PDB file of C-alpha atoms in Angstrom:
ATOM      1  CA  UNK A 273      -9.638 -15.846  -2.451  1.00 75.00           C
ATOM      2  CA  UNK A 274      -8.850 -12.891  -0.266  1.00 82.00           C
ATOM      3  CA  UNK A 275     -10.291  -9.544  -1.217  1.00 89.00           C
ATOM      4  CA  UNK A 276     -10.960  -6.074   0.088  1.00 93.00           C
ATOM      5  CA  UNK A 277     -13.738  -3.783  -1.065  1.00 95.00           C
ATOM      6  CA  UNK A 278     -14.088  -0.060  -0.613  1.00 96.00           C
ATOM      7  CA  UNK A 279     -17.610   0.565  -1.889  1.00 96.00           C
ATOM      8  CA  UNK A 280     -17.289   4.338  -2.299  1.00 96.00           C
ATOM      9  CA  UNK A 281     -15.006   5.913  -4.868  1.00 95.00           C
ATOM     10  CA  UNK A 282     -15.384   9.282  -3.173  1.00 97.00           C
ATOM     11  CA  UNK A 283     -16.640  10.581   0.151  1.00 98.00           C
ATOM     12  CA  UNK A 284     -17.513  14.235   0.608  1.00 98.00           C
ATOM     13  CA  UNK A 285     -17.825  15.784   4.054  1.00 98.00           C
ATOM     14  CA  UNK A 286     -17.882  19.281   5.472  1.00 98.00           C
ATOM     15  CA  UNK A 287     -15.075  20.396   7.762  1.00 98.00           C
ATOM     16  CA  UNK A 288     -15.920  19.732  11.380  1.00 97.00           C
ATOM     17  CA  UNK A 289     -18.347  16.924  10.586  1.00 98.00           C
ATOM     18  CA  UNK A 290     -17.614  13.279  11.362  1.00 97.00           C
ATOM     19  CA  UNK A 291     -16.314  11.145   8.521  1.00 97.00           C
ATOM     20  CA  UNK A 292     -16.491   7.447   7.701  1.00 98.00           C
ATOM     21  CA  UNK A 293     -14.625   5.623   4.948  1.00 98.00           C
ATOM     22  CA  UNK A 294     -15.946   2.118   4.455  1.00 98.00           C
ATOM     23  CA  UNK A 295     -14.048  -1.130   4.007  1.00 98.00           C
ATOM     24  CA  UNK A 296     -15.197  -4.726   3.888  1.00 97.00           C
ATOM     25  CA  UNK A 297     -13.040  -7.790   3.530  1.00 95.00           C
ATOM     26  CA  UNK A 298     -13.219 -11.444   2.609  1.00 92.00           C
ATOM     27  CA  UNK A 299     -10.522 -13.788   3.903  1.00 85.00           C
ATOM     28  CA  UNK A 300     -10.099 -17.282   5.193  1.00 82.00           C
ATOM     29  CA  UNK A 301      -8.558 -17.269   8.622  1.00 81.00           C
ATOM     30  CA  UNK A 302      -7.914 -14.359  10.943  1.00 82.00           C
ATOM     31  CA  UNK A 303      -7.673 -11.008   9.149  1.00 87.00           C
ATOM     32  CA  UNK A 304      -4.999  -8.427   9.832  1.00 90.00           C
ATOM     33  CA  UNK A 305      -6.320  -5.100   8.592  1.00 93.00           C
ATOM     34  CA  UNK A 306      -4.560  -1.888   7.712  1.00 94.00           C
ATOM     35  CA  UNK A 307      -5.427   1.643   6.646  1.00 97.00           C
ATOM     36  CA  UNK A 308      -3.077   3.804   4.610  1.00 96.00           C
ATOM     37  CA  UNK A 309      -3.427   7.379   3.370  1.00 96.00           C
ATOM     38  CA  UNK A 310      -1.911   8.834   0.203  1.00 94.00           C
ATOM     39  CA  UNK A 311      -1.571  12.571  -0.267  1.00 91.00           C
ATOM     40  CA  UNK A 312      -1.181  13.894  -3.835  1.00 86.00           C
ATOM     41  CA  UNK A 313       2.082  12.854  -5.460  1.00 80.00           C
ATOM     42  CA  UNK A 314       3.242  11.126  -2.293  1.00 84.00           C
ATOM     43  CA  UNK A 315       3.741   7.561  -1.133  1.00 86.00           C
ATOM     44  CA  UNK A 316       1.422   5.710   1.199  1.00 91.00           C
ATOM     45  CA  UNK A 317       1.530   6.544   4.884  1.00 93.00           C
ATOM     46  CA  UNK A 318       0.482   4.038   7.526  1.00 93.00           C
ATOM     47  CA  UNK A 319      -2.498   5.155   9.635  1.00 95.00           C
ATOM     48  CA  UNK A 320      -3.467   2.207  11.800  1.00 95.00           C
ATOM     49  CA  UNK A 321      -3.881  -1.543  11.942  1.00 93.00           C
ATOM     50  CA  UNK A 322      -5.991  -4.200  13.623  1.00 93.00           C
ATOM     51  CA  UNK A 323      -4.256  -7.385  14.671  1.00 88.00           C
ATOM     52  CA  UNK A 324      -6.189  -8.648  17.674  1.00 85.00           C
ATOM     53  CA  UNK A 325      -7.834  -7.404  20.843  1.00 85.00           C
ATOM     54  CA  UNK A 326      -9.963  -4.281  21.146  1.00 89.00           C
ATOM     55  CA  UNK A 327     -12.215  -3.820  18.135  1.00 92.00           C
ATOM     56  CA  UNK A 328     -11.681  -0.039  18.169  1.00 95.00           C
ATOM     57  CA  UNK A 329      -8.226   0.860  16.947  1.00 95.00           C
ATOM     58  CA  UNK A 330      -6.783   4.346  17.285  1.00 95.00           C
ATOM     59  CA  UNK A 331      -4.216   5.638  14.825  1.00 94.00           C
ATOM     60  CA  UNK A 332      -2.431   8.704  13.519  1.00 91.00           C
ATOM     61  CA  UNK A 333      -3.936  12.162  12.947  1.00 92.00           C
ATOM     62  CA  UNK A 334      -7.005  11.429  15.114  1.00 95.00           C
ATOM     63  CA  UNK A 335      -8.258   8.569  12.962  1.00 97.00           C
ATOM     64  CA  UNK A 336      -9.738   5.389  14.341  1.00 97.00           C
ATOM     65  CA  UNK A 337     -11.227   2.251  12.864  1.00 98.00           C
ATOM     66  CA  UNK A 338     -13.733  -0.268  14.108  1.00 96.00           C
ATOM     67  CA  UNK A 339     -13.286  -3.954  13.409  1.00 96.00           C
ATOM     68  CA  UNK A 340     -16.579  -5.817  13.067  1.00 95.00           C
ATOM     69  CA  UNK A 341     -16.112  -9.539  12.582  1.00 93.00           C
ATOM     70  CA  UNK A 342     -19.766 -10.384  11.991  1.00 93.00           C
ATOM     71  CA  UNK A 343     -20.066  -7.761   9.254  1.00 95.00           C
ATOM     72  CA  UNK A 344     -16.491  -8.360   7.982  1.00 95.00           C
ATOM     73  CA  UNK A 345     -15.909  -4.627   8.039  1.00 97.00           C
ATOM     74  CA  UNK A 346     -13.148  -2.272   9.103  1.00 97.00           C
ATOM     75  CA  UNK A 347     -14.465   1.258   8.622  1.00 98.00           C
ATOM     76  CA  UNK A 348     -12.198   4.265   9.108  1.00 98.00           C
ATOM     77  CA  UNK A 349     -13.612   7.107  11.177  1.00 98.00           C
ATOM     78  CA  UNK A 350     -12.771  10.514  12.514  1.00 98.00           C
ATOM     79  CA  UNK A 351     -15.014  12.582  14.809  1.00 97.00           C
ATOM     80  CA  UNK A 352     -14.231  15.951  13.207  1.00 97.00           C
ATOM     81  CA  UNK A 353     -12.856  16.221   9.662  1.00 97.00           C
ATOM     82  CA  UNK A 354     -10.199  18.709   8.616  1.00 97.00           C
ATOM     83  CA  UNK A 355      -9.623  20.107   5.126  1.00 96.00           C
ATOM     84  CA  UNK A 356      -6.098  18.680   5.391  1.00 95.00           C
ATOM     85  CA  UNK A 357      -7.592  15.168   5.684  1.00 96.00           C
ATOM     86  CA  UNK A 358      -8.463  15.339   1.992  1.00 97.00           C
ATOM     87  CA  UNK A 359      -6.545  12.470   0.380  1.00 97.00           C
ATOM     88  CA  UNK A 360      -6.826   8.964  -1.045  1.00 95.00           C
ATOM     89  CA  UNK A 361      -7.417   6.256   1.555  1.00 97.00           C
ATOM     90  CA  UNK A 362      -6.633   2.575   1.130  1.00 96.00           C
ATOM     91  CA  UNK A 363      -7.790  -0.370   3.188  1.00 96.00           C
ATOM     92  CA  UNK A 364      -5.650  -3.527   3.045  1.00 94.00           C
ATOM     93  CA  UNK A 365      -5.678  -7.023   4.525  1.00 91.00           C
ATOM     94  CA  UNK A 366      -3.203  -9.781   5.264  1.00 84.00           C
ATOM     95  CA  UNK A 367      -3.721 -13.197   6.788  1.00 66.00           C
ATOM     96  CA  UNK A 368      -1.534 -15.482   8.784  1.00 62.00           C
ATOM     97  CA  UNK A 369       0.615 -17.627   6.561  1.00 62.00           C
ATOM     98  CA  UNK A 370       0.232 -15.181   3.684  1.00 54.00           C
ATOM     99  CA  UNK A 371       3.777 -14.014   3.929  1.00 64.00           C
ATOM    100  CA  UNK A 372       4.127 -10.343   3.253  1.00 63.00           C
ATOM    101  CA  UNK A 373       1.268  -9.990   0.822  1.00 79.00           C
ATOM    102  CA  UNK A 374      -0.973  -7.004   1.346  1.00 86.00           C
ATOM    103  CA  UNK A 375      -4.260  -7.106  -0.537  1.00 89.00           C
ATOM    104  CA  UNK A 376      -5.491  -3.564  -1.189  1.00 92.00           C
ATOM    105  CA  UNK A 377      -8.903  -2.127  -1.850  1.00 94.00           C
ATOM    106  CA  UNK A 378      -9.283   0.204  -4.809  1.00 94.00           C
ATOM    107  CA  UNK A 379      -9.109   3.319  -2.686  1.00 94.00           C
ATOM    108  CA  UNK A 380     -11.544   6.028  -1.595  1.00 96.00           C
ATOM    109  CA  UNK A 381     -10.977   9.707  -2.220  1.00 96.00           C
ATOM    110  CA  UNK A 382     -11.958  11.840   0.753  1.00 97.00           C
ATOM    111  CA  UNK A 383     -12.868  15.451   0.042  1.00 97.00           C
ATOM    112  CA  UNK A 384     -13.308  17.703   3.051  1.00 97.00           C
ATOM    113  CA  UNK A 385     -14.793  21.080   2.172  1.00 96.00           C
ATOM    114  CA  UNK A 386     -14.457  24.213   4.290  1.00 95.00           C
TER     115      UNK A 386
ATOM    116  CA  UNK B 235      16.775   7.123   8.988  1.00 74.00           C
ATOM    117  CA  UNK B 236      15.846   7.966   5.412  1.00 80.00           C
ATOM    118  CA  UNK B 237      13.316   5.132   5.422  1.00 92.00           C
ATOM    119  CA  UNK B 238      12.457   3.743   1.989  1.00 95.00           C
ATOM    120  CA  UNK B 239      13.938   5.651  -0.942  1.00 95.00           C
ATOM    121  CA  UNK B 240      13.192   5.240  -4.634  1.00 97.00           C
ATOM    122  CA  UNK B 241      14.876   6.552  -7.758  1.00 96.00           C
ATOM    123  CA  UNK B 242      14.080   7.980 -10.191  1.00 96.00           C
ATOM    124  CA  UNK B 243      10.913   9.910  -9.291  1.00 94.00           C
ATOM    125  CA  UNK B 244       9.831  10.184 -12.918  1.00 96.00           C
ATOM    126  CA  UNK B 245      10.817   8.249 -16.033  1.00 96.00           C
ATOM    127  CA  UNK B 246       9.678   8.185 -19.645  1.00 97.00           C
ATOM    128  CA  UNK B 247      10.574   5.174 -21.780  1.00 97.00           C
ATOM    129  CA  UNK B 248       9.932   4.100 -25.320  1.00 97.00           C
ATOM    130  CA  UNK B 249       8.382   0.720 -25.994  1.00 97.00           C
ATOM    131  CA  UNK B 250      11.055  -1.967 -25.891  1.00 97.00           C
ATOM    132  CA  UNK B 251      13.524  -0.055 -23.763  1.00 97.00           C
ATOM    133  CA  UNK B 252      14.806  -1.515 -20.529  1.00 96.00           C
ATOM    134  CA  UNK B 253      15.396   0.138 -17.193  1.00 96.00           C
ATOM    135  CA  UNK B 254      15.826  -0.500 -13.499  1.00 97.00           C
ATOM    136  CA  UNK B 255      13.838   1.153 -10.752  1.00 98.00           C
ATOM    137  CA  UNK B 256      15.903   1.465  -7.622  1.00 98.00           C
ATOM    138  CA  UNK B 257      14.677   0.894  -4.076  1.00 98.00           C
ATOM    139  CA  UNK B 258      16.682   1.064  -0.868  1.00 97.00           C
ATOM    140  CA  UNK B 259      15.866   1.003   2.833  1.00 97.00           C
ATOM    141  CA  UNK B 260      18.054   1.747   5.833  1.00 95.00           C
ATOM    142  CA  UNK B 261      15.892   0.143   8.518  1.00 93.00           C
ATOM    143  CA  UNK B 262      17.447  -3.325   8.265  1.00 93.00           C
ATOM    144  CA  UNK B 263      14.098  -4.725   7.164  1.00 93.00           C
ATOM    145  CA  UNK B 264      14.049  -8.289   5.960  1.00 92.00           C
ATOM    146  CA  UNK B 265      10.941  -7.996   3.826  1.00 92.00           C
ATOM    147  CA  UNK B 266      10.717  -5.826   0.710  1.00 94.00           C
ATOM    148  CA  UNK B 267       8.170  -5.646  -2.052  1.00 94.00           C
ATOM    149  CA  UNK B 268       7.161  -3.841  -5.225  1.00 97.00           C
ATOM    150  CA  UNK B 269       3.635  -2.687  -6.035  1.00 96.00           C
ATOM    151  CA  UNK B 270       2.136  -0.893  -8.968  1.00 96.00           C
ATOM    152  CA  UNK B 271      -0.704   1.575  -8.597  1.00 94.00           C
ATOM    153  CA  UNK B 272      -3.246   2.068 -11.352  1.00 92.00           C
ATOM    154  CA  UNK B 273      -6.382   4.224 -11.188  1.00 85.00           C
ATOM    155  CA  UNK B 274      -9.360   2.413  -9.687  1.00 82.00           C
ATOM    156  CA  UNK B 275      -7.354  -0.730  -8.980  1.00 84.00           C
ATOM    157  CA  UNK B 276      -5.567   0.041  -5.756  1.00 86.00           C
ATOM    158  CA  UNK B 277      -2.060  -1.357  -5.403  1.00 91.00           C
ATOM    159  CA  UNK B 278      -1.095  -4.713  -6.818  1.00 93.00           C
ATOM    160  CA  UNK B 279       1.897  -6.762  -5.714  1.00 93.00           C
ATOM    161  CA  UNK B 280       4.521  -7.415  -8.400  1.00 96.00           C
ATOM    162  CA  UNK B 281       7.358  -9.216  -6.585  1.00 96.00           C
ATOM    163  CA  UNK B 282       8.518  -9.554  -3.028  1.00 93.00           C
ATOM    164  CA  UNK B 283      11.514 -10.738  -1.034  1.00 93.00           C
ATOM    165  CA  UNK B 284      11.676 -12.168   2.484  1.00 90.00           C
ATOM    166  CA  UNK B 285      15.433 -11.705   2.719  1.00 91.00           C
ATOM    167  CA  UNK B 286      18.666 -11.390   0.776  1.00 93.00           C
ATOM    168  CA  UNK B 287      18.847 -13.988  -1.958  1.00 94.00           C
ATOM    169  CA  UNK B 288      15.133 -14.875  -1.764  1.00 93.00           C
ATOM    170  CA  UNK B 289      12.476 -13.498  -4.097  1.00 94.00           C
ATOM    171  CA  UNK B 290       9.008 -14.581  -5.154  1.00 92.00           C
ATOM    172  CA  UNK B 291       6.249 -13.523  -7.496  1.00 93.00           C
ATOM    173  CA  UNK B 292       3.232 -11.510  -6.512  1.00 91.00           C
ATOM    174  CA  UNK B 293      -0.047 -10.916  -8.295  1.00 89.00           C
ATOM    175  CA  UNK B 294       1.263  -9.260 -11.490  1.00 95.00           C
ATOM    176  CA  UNK B 295       4.885 -10.387 -12.075  1.00 96.00           C
ATOM    177  CA  UNK B 296       4.936 -10.648 -15.876  1.00 96.00           C
ATOM    178  CA  UNK B 297       7.379  -8.277 -17.544  1.00 96.00           C
ATOM    179  CA  UNK B 298       9.326  -7.596 -14.353  1.00 97.00           C
ATOM    180  CA  UNK B 299      12.420  -9.108 -12.762  1.00 97.00           C
ATOM    181  CA  UNK B 300      13.873  -8.598  -9.311  1.00 97.00           C
ATOM    182  CA  UNK B 301      16.915  -9.622  -7.333  1.00 96.00           C
ATOM    183  CA  UNK B 302      17.956  -9.147  -3.705  1.00 97.00           C
ATOM    184  CA  UNK B 303      21.700  -9.314  -3.293  1.00 96.00           C
ATOM    185  CA  UNK B 304      21.745  -7.203  -0.116  1.00 96.00           C
ATOM    186  CA  UNK B 305      19.306  -6.513   2.701  1.00 96.00           C
ATOM    187  CA  UNK B 306      19.169  -2.826   1.783  1.00 97.00           C
ATOM    188  CA  UNK B 307      18.441  -2.906  -1.953  1.00 97.00           C
ATOM    189  CA  UNK B 308      15.637  -4.374  -4.038  1.00 98.00           C
ATOM    190  CA  UNK B 309      15.766  -3.193  -7.672  1.00 98.00           C
ATOM    191  CA  UNK B 310      12.937  -3.801 -10.133  1.00 98.00           C
ATOM    192  CA  UNK B 311      13.894  -4.412 -13.758  1.00 98.00           C
ATOM    193  CA  UNK B 312      11.778  -3.898 -16.846  1.00 96.00           C
ATOM    194  CA  UNK B 313      13.461  -5.881 -19.601  1.00 92.00           C
ATOM    195  CA  UNK B 314      11.333  -4.641 -22.517  1.00 96.00           C
ATOM    196  CA  UNK B 315       8.949  -1.892 -21.539  1.00 96.00           C
ATOM    197  CA  UNK B 316       5.377  -1.926 -22.810  1.00 97.00           C
ATOM    198  CA  UNK B 317       2.677   0.797 -22.647  1.00 96.00           C
ATOM    199  CA  UNK B 318       0.735  -1.441 -20.235  1.00 96.00           C
ATOM    200  CA  UNK B 319       3.520  -0.887 -17.733  1.00 97.00           C
ATOM    201  CA  UNK B 320       2.739   2.818 -17.506  1.00 97.00           C
ATOM    202  CA  UNK B 321       1.986   3.171 -13.818  1.00 97.00           C
ATOM    203  CA  UNK B 322       3.202   4.460 -10.486  1.00 95.00           C
ATOM    204  CA  UNK B 323       5.531   2.026  -8.766  1.00 97.00           C
ATOM    205  CA  UNK B 324       5.951   1.795  -5.015  1.00 96.00           C
ATOM    206  CA  UNK B 325       8.535  -0.072  -3.046  1.00 96.00           C
ATOM    207  CA  UNK B 326       7.748  -1.123   0.528  1.00 94.00           C
ATOM    208  CA  UNK B 327       9.553  -2.795   3.381  1.00 93.00           C
ATOM    209  CA  UNK B 328       8.767  -4.296   6.759  1.00 90.00           C
ATOM    210  CA  UNK B 329      10.795  -5.736   9.591  1.00 88.00           C
ATOM    211  CA  UNK B 330       9.781  -9.283   8.772  1.00 79.00           C
ATOM    212  CA  UNK B 331       7.357 -10.958   6.438  1.00 67.00           C
ATOM    213  CA  UNK B 332       4.911 -11.625   9.261  1.00 72.00           C
ATOM    214  CA  UNK B 333       1.343 -10.781   8.553  1.00 68.00           C
ATOM    215  CA  UNK B 334       1.153  -8.416  11.525  1.00 75.00           C
ATOM    216  CA  UNK B 335       4.090  -6.275  10.450  1.00 80.00           C
ATOM    217  CA  UNK B 336       3.477  -2.792   9.109  1.00 86.00           C
ATOM    218  CA  UNK B 337       4.827  -2.118   5.644  1.00 89.00           C
ATOM    219  CA  UNK B 338       6.445   1.260   4.979  1.00 92.00           C
ATOM    220  CA  UNK B 339       6.313   2.729   1.504  1.00 94.00           C
ATOM    221  CA  UNK B 340       8.678   4.792  -0.572  1.00 95.00           C
ATOM    222  CA  UNK B 341       7.613   7.968  -2.418  1.00 93.00           C
ATOM    223  CA  UNK B 342       7.048   6.178  -5.722  1.00 95.00           C
ATOM    224  CA  UNK B 343       8.311   6.261  -9.303  1.00 96.00           C
ATOM    225  CA  UNK B 344       5.980   7.520 -11.995  1.00 95.00           C
ATOM    226  CA  UNK B 345       6.733   5.622 -15.208  1.00 97.00           C
ATOM    227  CA  UNK B 346       5.360   6.426 -18.649  1.00 97.00           C
ATOM    228  CA  UNK B 347       5.957   4.060 -21.558  1.00 97.00           C
ATOM    229  CA  UNK B 348       5.289   5.566 -24.988  1.00 96.00           C
TER     230      UNK B 348
END
């Protein structure tokens, strides 16, 4: 069965420091991985995705994610956090042949303090 | 483009009442889906559609019906609301149902069933 795990319910980081939000996955076949962000009382916004190629994927708002096949991870990173980055972050996975179905992690709340 | 729109934004129902959550997209996307979001559980797929006239069940379909008579619209029906259906509902669409496609989400409908 396919699954995604976000091991941290909440991540706290000081503004200006680097941030990492962790994601691990379990799929059969090639994974297609996505990160979404949800601001309070808003829908999900697409940040970035890994399909194939370079393991380091760059996305919106200065975020990037590193695909690691051996560790089955897809951690979200940003070199310098902003207070406005505070939000709920979701990792999700799809596989080839799994038409349309996104499997989401449970979400990680990022708190960036001034 | 308005993207993915959902109505209403908020709704309160009594147990046993029925209602329809509306979802529309103006991007000519073939694939549309409905998710529900519950605390600590991420988003779970309810139903999806790969094109007009074609629908299929997701992870948690019980208690919900869908239809897809046009490319633009994908309404979600609750025939007899139950308190367990209290949740935030998100509609999403993507160009195709391919695993590499990015799904775009609407702003959500917050439903409370008393």
